[in-house]
Amino acid sequence: MKCRLALLLAVVLMMVSCGHQRPRHVFTHELLLPMTPVKNQGKSELCWAYAMLATIETEHLLRGDSVNLSPVYIGRMLKDYQRQFFSSTPSPPTPHHSQRAMGQTLLNMIQHYGVVGYDVLPDDAVEDLPTPRWVFMLGARYTPQEFAHSVCAPDEYLSLTSWPDSPYYRKIEVPVPDNWEKNRLLNVPPDTLRKRVDRALRRRHPVCWESRGHAMCVVGMARDEHQSPYYIMKNSWGTRGPHDGLVYMPAYEMWRDMIAIYMTAEAYED
């Protein structure tokens, strides 16, 4: 899987130099937001769905509400969504067989298909496990669409990028293969976007980060023993590894590889 191999290579390069393993860093947290348990995307290419749903989940936890959402449900709806999308394209491209997409795709899909709880469609759900038609919560019954609107209102999240070849403070189509929907993101100067992300985190809002190879939810900030800054990412490869499923990414790498950032309008404007 491309998104997994890209980040794995980055991690290996961070750990290995001239054939020797680097000493493990000692991190001091500046902040760490609450989160639902780390999930595992397995062999799927749904990192964008896992990362965006993780962002929505942490945002709700910080509001005193607890939701745990199913990326597997999104994966089951994806083929139908792609079929409808490409059938309405005036000049349809080669059929998009990949599961890869962007965080905005998740936001678009849940408005159309809704979402369900993780408990009814977990990561290890077998293919013959029926896709739920209803969501039951607190004695009430909702359609997946009704439930999705209760956890993520239309236009609640902003889609942001920093693309130096395009005008700033305008929405642009980011020219990467994963943006097959041709979504338009607000183009923000890099220094401004960094400040907005850091401010959002310090004011206890998660953000969703995407690169060309992978997507994760940013849930904190830390420094190593040399006082170098890191972002704490909630990954979607299970809890293996030294940090139980979290990734400590050097700040310069996060911004070097960034393609898209998603956060609530409240977080951006707060």
PDB file of C-alpha atoms in Angstrom:
ATOM      1  CA  MET A   1       0.000   0.000   0.000  1.00  0.00           C
ATOM      2  CA  LYS A   2       1.501   3.297  -1.100  1.00  0.00           C
ATOM      3  CA  CYS A   3       0.467   5.397   1.877  1.00  0.00           C
ATOM      4  CA  ARG A   4       1.889   2.834   4.297  1.00  0.00           C
ATOM      5  CA  LEU A   5       5.134   2.347   2.375  1.00  0.00           C
ATOM      6  CA  ALA A   6       5.744   6.091   2.118  1.00  0.00           C
ATOM      7  CA  LEU A   7       5.486   6.726   5.845  1.00  0.00           C
ATOM      8  CA  LEU A   8       7.343   3.500   6.693  1.00  0.00           C
ATOM      9  CA  LEU A   9      10.238   4.663   4.533  1.00  0.00           C
ATOM     10  CA  ALA A  10      10.231   8.035   6.294  1.00  0.00           C
ATOM     11  CA  VAL A  11      10.292   6.341   9.692  1.00  0.00           C
ATOM     12  CA  VAL A  12      13.139   4.047   8.627  1.00  0.00           C
ATOM     13  CA  LEU A  13      15.145   7.012   7.354  1.00  0.00           C
ATOM     14  CA  MET A  14      14.581   8.762  10.665  1.00  0.00           C
ATOM     15  CA  MET A  15      15.857   5.751  12.608  1.00  0.00           C
ATOM     16  CA  VAL A  16      18.743   4.572  10.440  1.00  0.00           C
ATOM     17  CA  SER A  17      21.869   6.506   9.547  1.00  0.00           C
ATOM     18  CA  CYS A  18      25.018   4.890   8.015  1.00  0.00           C
ATOM     19  CA  GLY A  19      23.720   1.473   8.987  1.00  0.00           C
ATOM     20  CA  HIS A  20      23.317   2.309  12.685  1.00  0.00           C
ATOM     21  CA  GLN A  21      20.088   2.811  14.600  1.00  0.00           C
ATOM     22  CA  ARG A  22      19.769   6.257  16.105  1.00  0.00           C
ATOM     23  CA  PRO A  23      19.216   6.517  19.851  1.00  0.00           C
ATOM     24  CA  ARG A  24      15.532   6.705  20.702  1.00  0.00           C
ATOM     25  CA  HIS A  25      14.427  10.228  21.531  1.00  0.00           C
ATOM     26  CA  VAL A  26      13.035  11.236  24.899  1.00  0.00           C
ATOM     27  CA  PHE A  27       9.935  13.366  24.323  1.00  0.00           C
ATOM     28  CA  THR A  28       8.364  15.961  26.571  1.00  0.00           C
ATOM     29  CA  HIS A  29       4.734  16.715  25.773  1.00  0.00           C
ATOM     30  CA  GLU A  30       3.655  20.304  25.360  1.00  0.00           C
ATOM     31  CA  LEU A  31       0.112  19.075  24.903  1.00  0.00           C
ATOM     32  CA  LEU A  32      -1.717  15.852  24.074  1.00  0.00           C
ATOM     33  CA  LEU A  33      -5.404  15.869  23.220  1.00  0.00           C
ATOM     34  CA  PRO A  34      -7.774  13.030  24.162  1.00  0.00           C
ATOM     35  CA  MET A  35      -8.514  10.466  21.502  1.00  0.00           C
ATOM     36  CA  THR A  36     -10.471   7.304  20.825  1.00  0.00           C
ATOM     37  CA  PRO A  37      -8.505   4.028  20.681  1.00  0.00           C
ATOM     38  CA  VAL A  38      -6.042   3.710  17.797  1.00  0.00           C
ATOM     39  CA  LYS A  39      -7.557   1.827  14.860  1.00  0.00           C
ATOM     40  CA  ASN A  40      -5.929  -0.364  12.210  1.00  0.00           C
ATOM     41  CA  GLN A  41      -6.593   0.177   8.511  1.00  0.00           C
ATOM     42  CA  GLY A  42      -4.957  -3.156   7.670  1.00  0.00           C
ATOM     43  CA  LYS A  43      -4.308  -3.582   3.949  1.00  0.00           C
ATOM     44  CA  SER A  44      -6.768  -0.879   2.956  1.00  0.00           C
ATOM     45  CA  GLU A  45      -5.775   2.511   1.535  1.00  0.00           C
ATOM     46  CA  LEU A  46      -8.306   4.352   3.682  1.00  0.00           C
ATOM     47  CA  CYS A  47      -5.822   6.363   5.770  1.00  0.00           C
ATOM     48  CA  TRP A  48      -7.653   9.560   4.716  1.00  0.00           C
ATOM     49  CA  ALA A  49     -10.921   8.230   6.178  1.00  0.00           C
ATOM     50  CA  TYR A  50      -9.258   7.029   9.382  1.00  0.00           C
ATOM     51  CA  ALA A  51      -7.465  10.354   9.862  1.00  0.00           C
ATOM     52  CA  MET A  52     -10.488  12.561   9.187  1.00  0.00           C
ATOM     53  CA  LEU A  53     -12.807  10.474  11.382  1.00  0.00           C
ATOM     54  CA  ALA A  54     -10.184  10.511  14.154  1.00  0.00           C
ATOM     55  CA  THR A  55     -10.182  14.314  13.938  1.00  0.00           C
ATOM     56  CA  ILE A  56     -13.969  14.438  14.250  1.00  0.00           C
ATOM     57  CA  GLU A  57     -13.846  12.010  17.193  1.00  0.00           C
ATOM     58  CA  THR A  58     -11.284  14.038  19.146  1.00  0.00           C
ATOM     59  CA  GLU A  59     -13.156  17.257  18.429  1.00  0.00           C
ATOM     60  CA  HIS A  60     -16.246  15.675  19.998  1.00  0.00           C
ATOM     61  CA  LEU A  61     -14.334  14.352  22.997  1.00  0.00           C
ATOM     62  CA  LEU A  62     -13.188  17.891  23.690  1.00  0.00           C
ATOM     63  CA  ARG A  63     -16.824  19.026  23.613  1.00  0.00           C
ATOM     64  CA  GLY A  64     -17.730  16.451  26.234  1.00  0.00           C
ATOM     65  CA  ASP A  65     -19.289  14.076  23.700  1.00  0.00           C
ATOM     66  CA  SER A  66     -18.023  10.607  22.828  1.00  0.00           C
ATOM     67  CA  VAL A  67     -18.310   9.148  19.323  1.00  0.00           C
ATOM     68  CA  ASN A  68     -16.320   6.308  17.764  1.00  0.00           C
ATOM     69  CA  LEU A  69     -16.880   6.084  14.014  1.00  0.00           C
ATOM     70  CA  SER A  70     -16.402   3.329  11.439  1.00  0.00           C
ATOM     71  CA  PRO A  71     -13.946   3.858   8.559  1.00  0.00           C
ATOM     72  CA  VAL A  72     -14.948   0.403   7.270  1.00  0.00           C
ATOM     73  CA  TYR A  73     -18.426   1.780   6.523  1.00  0.00           C
ATOM     74  CA  ILE A  74     -16.840   4.528   4.414  1.00  0.00           C
ATOM     75  CA  GLY A  75     -14.787   1.907   2.584  1.00  0.00           C
ATOM     76  CA  ARG A  76     -17.942  -0.028   1.739  1.00  0.00           C
ATOM     77  CA  MET A  77     -19.604   3.091   0.316  1.00  0.00           C
ATOM     78  CA  LEU A  78     -16.559   4.214  -1.678  1.00  0.00           C
ATOM     79  CA  LYS A  79     -17.091   2.132  -4.827  1.00  0.00           C
ATOM     80  CA  ASP A  80     -20.637   3.404  -5.217  1.00  0.00           C
ATOM     81  CA  TYR A  81     -19.475   6.967  -4.581  1.00  0.00           C
ATOM     82  CA  GLN A  82     -16.741   6.681  -7.218  1.00  0.00           C
ATOM     83  CA  ARG A  83     -19.128   5.063  -9.691  1.00  0.00           C
ATOM     84  CA  GLN A  84     -21.594   7.928  -9.324  1.00  0.00           C
ATOM     85  CA  PHE A  85     -18.870  10.557  -9.415  1.00  0.00           C
ATOM     86  CA  PHE A  86     -17.177   9.308 -12.574  1.00  0.00           C
ATOM     87  CA  SER A  87     -20.455   8.585 -14.353  1.00  0.00           C
ATOM     88  CA  SER A  88     -21.361  12.273 -14.095  1.00  0.00           C
ATOM     89  CA  THR A  89     -17.972  13.488 -15.344  1.00  0.00           C
ATOM     90  CA  PRO A  90     -18.225  14.898 -18.907  1.00  0.00           C
ATOM     91  CA  SER A  91     -14.997  13.147 -19.920  1.00  0.00           C
ATOM     92  CA  PRO A  92     -14.658  10.229 -17.501  1.00  0.00           C
ATOM     93  CA  PRO A  93     -11.038   9.305 -16.729  1.00  0.00           C
ATOM     94  CA  THR A  94      -9.789   5.764 -16.484  1.00  0.00           C
ATOM     95  CA  PRO A  95     -11.867   4.087 -13.747  1.00  0.00           C
ATOM     96  CA  HIS A  96     -10.378   4.874 -10.344  1.00  0.00           C
ATOM     97  CA  HIS A  97      -9.865   1.474  -8.754  1.00  0.00           C
ATOM     98  CA  SER A  98      -7.802   2.789  -5.869  1.00  0.00           C
ATOM     99  CA  GLN A  99      -9.198   3.456  -2.410  1.00  0.00           C
ATOM    100  CA  ARG A 100      -7.019   6.538  -2.112  1.00  0.00           C
ATOM    101  CA  ALA A 101      -8.610   9.947  -1.638  1.00  0.00           C
ATOM    102  CA  MET A 102      -8.399  13.042   0.573  1.00  0.00           C
ATOM    103  CA  GLY A 103      -9.928  14.209   3.828  1.00  0.00           C
ATOM    104  CA  GLN A 104     -12.448  16.298   1.923  1.00  0.00           C
ATOM    105  CA  THR A 105     -13.689  13.084   0.310  1.00  0.00           C
ATOM    106  CA  LEU A 106     -14.657  11.788   3.761  1.00  0.00           C
ATOM    107  CA  LEU A 107     -16.487  15.018   4.544  1.00  0.00           C
ATOM    108  CA  ASN A 108     -18.328  14.827   1.216  1.00  0.00           C
ATOM    109  CA  MET A 109     -19.202  11.161   1.617  1.00  0.00           C
ATOM    110  CA  ILE A 110     -20.701  11.327   5.093  1.00  0.00           C
ATOM    111  CA  GLN A 111     -23.078  14.063   3.953  1.00  0.00           C
ATOM    112  CA  HIS A 112     -24.334  11.674   1.256  1.00  0.00           C
ATOM    113  CA  TYR A 113     -24.029   8.220   2.859  1.00  0.00           C
ATOM    114  CA  GLY A 114     -23.811   9.069   6.549  1.00  0.00           C
ATOM    115  CA  VAL A 115     -21.670   7.158   9.007  1.00  0.00           C
ATOM    116  CA  VAL A 116     -22.145   4.450  11.637  1.00  0.00           C
ATOM    117  CA  GLY A 117     -20.510   3.524  14.906  1.00  0.00           C
ATOM    118  CA  TYR A 118     -17.257   1.598  15.068  1.00  0.00           C
ATOM    119  CA  ASP A 119     -18.805  -1.034  17.315  1.00  0.00           C
ATOM    120  CA  VAL A 120     -21.099  -2.295  14.545  1.00  0.00           C
ATOM    121  CA  LEU A 121     -18.473  -2.211  11.767  1.00  0.00           C
ATOM    122  CA  PRO A 122     -15.004  -2.486  13.360  1.00  0.00           C
ATOM    123  CA  ASP A 123     -11.687  -2.811  11.553  1.00  0.00           C
ATOM    124  CA  ASP A 124     -11.908  -6.616  11.541  1.00  0.00           C
ATOM    125  CA  ALA A 125     -15.474  -6.765  10.192  1.00  0.00           C
ATOM    126  CA  VAL A 126     -15.817  -9.673   7.779  1.00  0.00           C
ATOM    127  CA  GLU A 127     -17.211  -8.974   4.328  1.00  0.00           C
ATOM    128  CA  ASP A 128     -20.459 -10.837   4.961  1.00  0.00           C
ATOM    129  CA  LEU A 129     -21.248  -8.745   8.056  1.00  0.00           C
ATOM    130  CA  PRO A 130     -24.263  -6.687   6.930  1.00  0.00           C
ATOM    131  CA  THR A 131     -23.879  -2.955   6.492  1.00  0.00           C
ATOM    132  CA  PRO A 132     -26.105  -1.305   9.131  1.00  0.00           C
ATOM    133  CA  ARG A 133     -29.179   0.576   7.931  1.00  0.00           C
ATOM    134  CA  TRP A 134     -29.758   2.272  11.266  1.00  0.00           C
ATOM    135  CA  VAL A 135     -27.800   3.813  14.107  1.00  0.00           C
ATOM    136  CA  PHE A 136     -29.168   3.270  17.614  1.00  0.00           C
ATOM    137  CA  MET A 137     -28.114   5.696  20.317  1.00  0.00           C
ATOM    138  CA  LEU A 138     -29.609   6.665  23.689  1.00  0.00           C
ATOM    139  CA  GLY A 139     -32.811   4.814  22.900  1.00  0.00           C
ATOM    140  CA  ALA A 140     -33.332   6.578  19.572  1.00  0.00           C
ATOM    141  CA  ARG A 141     -33.002   5.325  16.004  1.00  0.00           C
ATOM    142  CA  TYR A 142     -31.264   7.334  13.287  1.00  0.00           C
ATOM    143  CA  THR A 143     -30.391   6.800   9.660  1.00  0.00           C
ATOM    144  CA  PRO A 144     -26.633   6.911   9.002  1.00  0.00           C
ATOM    145  CA  GLN A 145     -27.199  10.289   7.325  1.00  0.00           C
ATOM    146  CA  GLU A 146     -29.028  11.702  10.359  1.00  0.00           C
ATOM    147  CA  PHE A 147     -26.288  10.410  12.636  1.00  0.00           C
ATOM    148  CA  ALA A 148     -23.552  11.914  10.433  1.00  0.00           C
ATOM    149  CA  HIS A 149     -25.214  15.324  10.479  1.00  0.00           C
ATOM    150  CA  SER A 150     -25.255  15.201  14.266  1.00  0.00           C
ATOM    151  CA  VAL A 151     -21.483  14.613  14.461  1.00  0.00           C
ATOM    152  CA  CYS A 152     -20.321  16.741  11.520  1.00  0.00           C
ATOM    153  CA  ALA A 153     -22.448  19.560  10.175  1.00  0.00           C
ATOM    154  CA  PRO A 154     -22.118  20.599   6.526  1.00  0.00           C
ATOM    155  CA  ASP A 155     -19.290  23.127   6.097  1.00  0.00           C
ATOM    156  CA  GLU A 156     -18.140  22.595   9.705  1.00  0.00           C
ATOM    157  CA  TYR A 157     -14.596  21.830   8.530  1.00  0.00           C
ATOM    158  CA  LEU A 158     -12.260  23.948   6.431  1.00  0.00           C
ATOM    159  CA  SER A 159     -10.004  22.395   3.791  1.00  0.00           C
ATOM    160  CA  LEU A 160      -6.664  24.198   3.672  1.00  0.00           C
ATOM    161  CA  THR A 161      -3.429  24.029   1.718  1.00  0.00           C
ATOM    162  CA  SER A 162      -0.340  26.124   1.031  1.00  0.00           C
ATOM    163  CA  TRP A 163       0.505  26.023  -2.658  1.00  0.00           C
ATOM    164  CA  PRO A 164       3.116  28.664  -3.582  1.00  0.00           C
ATOM    165  CA  ASP A 165       2.374  28.589  -7.321  1.00  0.00           C
ATOM    166  CA  SER A 166      -1.237  29.741  -6.818  1.00  0.00           C
ATOM    167  CA  PRO A 167      -2.794  32.938  -5.386  1.00  0.00           C
ATOM    168  CA  TYR A 168      -3.182  32.967  -1.631  1.00  0.00           C
ATOM    169  CA  TYR A 169      -6.537  33.356   0.119  1.00  0.00           C
ATOM    170  CA  ARG A 170      -8.366  31.822  -2.799  1.00  0.00           C
ATOM    171  CA  LYS A 171      -9.706  28.304  -3.191  1.00  0.00           C
ATOM    172  CA  ILE A 172      -7.620  26.209  -5.546  1.00  0.00           C
ATOM    173  CA  GLU A 173      -7.722  22.693  -6.944  1.00  0.00           C
ATOM    174  CA  VAL A 174      -4.724  20.860  -5.500  1.00  0.00           C
ATOM    175  CA  PRO A 175      -3.126  18.968  -8.424  1.00  0.00           C
ATOM    176  CA  VAL A 176      -2.449  15.596  -6.816  1.00  0.00           C
ATOM    177  CA  PRO A 177      -3.852  12.198  -7.924  1.00  0.00           C
ATOM    178  CA  ASP A 178      -5.706  11.660  -4.634  1.00  0.00           C
ATOM    179  CA  ASN A 179      -7.828  14.726  -5.426  1.00  0.00           C
ATOM    180  CA  TRP A 180      -9.776  12.939  -8.137  1.00  0.00           C
ATOM    181  CA  GLU A 181     -12.895  14.782  -6.939  1.00  0.00           C
ATOM    182  CA  LYS A 182     -11.181  18.052  -7.889  1.00  0.00           C
ATOM    183  CA  ASN A 183     -11.987  19.551  -4.504  1.00  0.00           C
ATOM    184  CA  ARG A 184     -10.938  23.152  -3.988  1.00  0.00           C
ATOM    185  CA  LEU A 185      -8.981  24.070  -0.860  1.00  0.00           C
ATOM    186  CA  LEU A 186      -8.297  27.485   0.624  1.00  0.00           C
ATOM    187  CA  ASN A 187      -4.699  28.409  -0.229  1.00  0.00           C
ATOM    188  CA  VAL A 188      -2.971  30.020   2.776  1.00  0.00           C
ATOM    189  CA  PRO A 189       0.628  31.313   3.078  1.00  0.00           C
ATOM    190  CA  PRO A 190       2.825  28.720   4.821  1.00  0.00           C
ATOM    191  CA  ASP A 191       3.712  30.845   7.855  1.00  0.00           C
ATOM    192  CA  THR A 192       0.061  31.735   8.384  1.00  0.00           C
ATOM    193  CA  LEU A 193      -1.037  28.118   8.108  1.00  0.00           C
ATOM    194  CA  ARG A 194       1.617  26.977  10.591  1.00  0.00           C
ATOM    195  CA  LYS A 195       0.498  29.610  13.074  1.00  0.00           C
ATOM    196  CA  ARG A 196      -3.156  28.636  12.650  1.00  0.00           C
ATOM    197  CA  VAL A 197      -2.412  24.948  13.186  1.00  0.00           C
ATOM    198  CA  ASP A 198      -0.280  25.576  16.266  1.00  0.00           C
ATOM    199  CA  ARG A 199      -2.869  27.928  17.699  1.00  0.00           C
ATOM    200  CA  ALA A 200      -5.677  25.433  17.041  1.00  0.00           C
ATOM    201  CA  LEU A 201      -3.780  22.671  18.846  1.00  0.00           C
ATOM    202  CA  ARG A 202      -2.958  24.905  21.820  1.00  0.00           C
ATOM    203  CA  ARG A 203      -6.622  25.851  22.033  1.00  0.00           C
ATOM    204  CA  ARG A 204      -7.476  22.148  22.066  1.00  0.00           C
ATOM    205  CA  HIS A 205      -8.616  21.461  18.530  1.00  0.00           C
ATOM    206  CA  PRO A 206      -7.230  18.509  16.517  1.00  0.00           C
ATOM    207  CA  VAL A 207      -6.293  18.861  12.866  1.00  0.00           C
ATOM    208  CA  CYS A 208      -6.119  16.344  10.040  1.00  0.00           C
ATOM    209  CA  TRP A 209      -2.827  16.271   8.107  1.00  0.00           C
ATOM    210  CA  GLU A 210      -2.260  14.851   4.633  1.00  0.00           C
ATOM    211  CA  SER A 211       0.856  14.289   2.561  1.00  0.00           C
ATOM    212  CA  ARG A 212       1.219  12.655  -0.833  1.00  0.00           C
ATOM    213  CA  GLY A 213       1.586   9.283   0.859  1.00  0.00           C
ATOM    214  CA  HIS A 214      -0.353   9.218   4.104  1.00  0.00           C
ATOM    215  CA  ALA A 215      -2.866  10.991   6.349  1.00  0.00           C
ATOM    216  CA  MET A 216      -3.012  11.167  10.145  1.00  0.00           C
ATOM    217  CA  CYS A 217      -4.742  13.132  12.883  1.00  0.00           C
ATOM    218  CA  VAL A 218      -2.546  15.624  14.746  1.00  0.00           C
ATOM    219  CA  VAL A 219      -3.323  15.320  18.464  1.00  0.00           C
ATOM    220  CA  GLY A 220      -0.430  17.053  20.173  1.00  0.00           C
ATOM    221  CA  MET A 221       2.944  18.785  20.247  1.00  0.00           C
ATOM    222  CA  ALA A 222       6.197  17.698  21.885  1.00  0.00           C
ATOM    223  CA  ARG A 223       9.917  18.408  22.077  1.00  0.00           C
ATOM    224  CA  ASP A 224      12.813  15.997  22.192  1.00  0.00           C
ATOM    225  CA  GLU A 225      15.824  16.125  24.486  1.00  0.00           C
ATOM    226  CA  HIS A 226      17.397  18.722  22.169  1.00  0.00           C
ATOM    227  CA  GLN A 227      14.270  20.916  22.305  1.00  0.00           C
ATOM    228  CA  SER A 228      13.503  20.199  18.662  1.00  0.00           C
ATOM    229  CA  PRO A 229       9.744  20.502  17.958  1.00  0.00           C
ATOM    230  CA  TYR A 230       7.555  17.546  16.978  1.00  0.00           C
ATOM    231  CA  TYR A 231       3.900  16.992  16.185  1.00  0.00           C
ATOM    232  CA  ILE A 232       2.174  13.998  17.751  1.00  0.00           C
ATOM    233  CA  MET A 233       0.117  12.086  15.190  1.00  0.00           C
ATOM    234  CA  LYS A 234      -2.533   9.460  15.789  1.00  0.00           C
ATOM    235  CA  ASN A 235      -1.782   6.815  13.162  1.00  0.00           C
ATOM    236  CA  SER A 236      -4.039   4.046  11.826  1.00  0.00           C
ATOM    237  CA  TRP A 237      -1.716   1.036  11.812  1.00  0.00           C
ATOM    238  CA  GLY A 238      -2.747  -0.389  15.166  1.00  0.00           C
ATOM    239  CA  THR A 239      -0.856  -0.023  18.426  1.00  0.00           C
ATOM    240  CA  ARG A 240       2.404  -1.638  17.379  1.00  0.00           C
ATOM    241  CA  GLY A 241       5.567   0.395  17.681  1.00  0.00           C
ATOM    242  CA  PRO A 242       7.248   2.189  20.576  1.00  0.00           C
ATOM    243  CA  HIS A 243       4.473   4.760  21.074  1.00  0.00           C
ATOM    244  CA  ASP A 244       1.341   2.557  20.993  1.00  0.00           C
ATOM    245  CA  GLY A 245       0.176   3.759  17.604  1.00  0.00           C
ATOM    246  CA  LEU A 246       1.286   7.378  17.860  1.00  0.00           C
ATOM    247  CA  VAL A 247       3.906   8.918  15.568  1.00  0.00           C
ATOM    248  CA  TYR A 248       6.240  11.719  16.680  1.00  0.00           C
ATOM    249  CA  MET A 249       6.978  13.636  13.486  1.00  0.00           C
ATOM    250  CA  PRO A 250       9.611  16.384  13.359  1.00  0.00           C
ATOM    251  CA  ALA A 251       7.905  19.707  12.674  1.00  0.00           C
ATOM    252  CA  TYR A 252      10.025  20.406   9.595  1.00  0.00           C
ATOM    253  CA  GLU A 253       8.968  17.078   8.056  1.00  0.00           C
ATOM    254  CA  MET A 254       5.299  17.712   8.690  1.00  0.00           C
ATOM    255  CA  TRP A 255       5.412  21.036   6.876  1.00  0.00           C
ATOM    256  CA  ARG A 256       7.765  19.860   4.162  1.00  0.00           C
ATOM    257  CA  ASP A 257       5.418  17.005   3.212  1.00  0.00           C
ATOM    258  CA  MET A 258       2.067  18.716   3.879  1.00  0.00           C
ATOM    259  CA  ILE A 259      -0.491  18.726   1.073  1.00  0.00           C
ATOM    260  CA  ALA A 260      -3.708  19.439   2.978  1.00  0.00           C
ATOM    261  CA  ILE A 261      -4.892  20.388   6.448  1.00  0.00           C
ATOM    262  CA  TYR A 262      -8.438  20.075   7.793  1.00  0.00           C
ATOM    263  CA  MET A 263      -9.803  21.746  10.906  1.00  0.00           C
ATOM    264  CA  THR A 264     -13.087  23.182  12.089  1.00  0.00           C
ATOM    265  CA  ALA A 265     -13.910  26.754  11.098  1.00  0.00           C
ATOM    266  CA  GLU A 266     -14.022  27.493  14.811  1.00  0.00           C
ATOM    267  CA  ALA A 267     -10.469  26.231  15.262  1.00  0.00           C
ATOM    268  CA  TYR A 268      -9.202  28.301  12.334  1.00  0.00           C
ATOM    269  CA  GLU A 269     -10.927  31.526  13.371  1.00  0.00           C
ATOM    270  CA  ASP A 270     -10.770  31.160  17.182  1.00  0.00           C
TER     271      ASP A 270
END
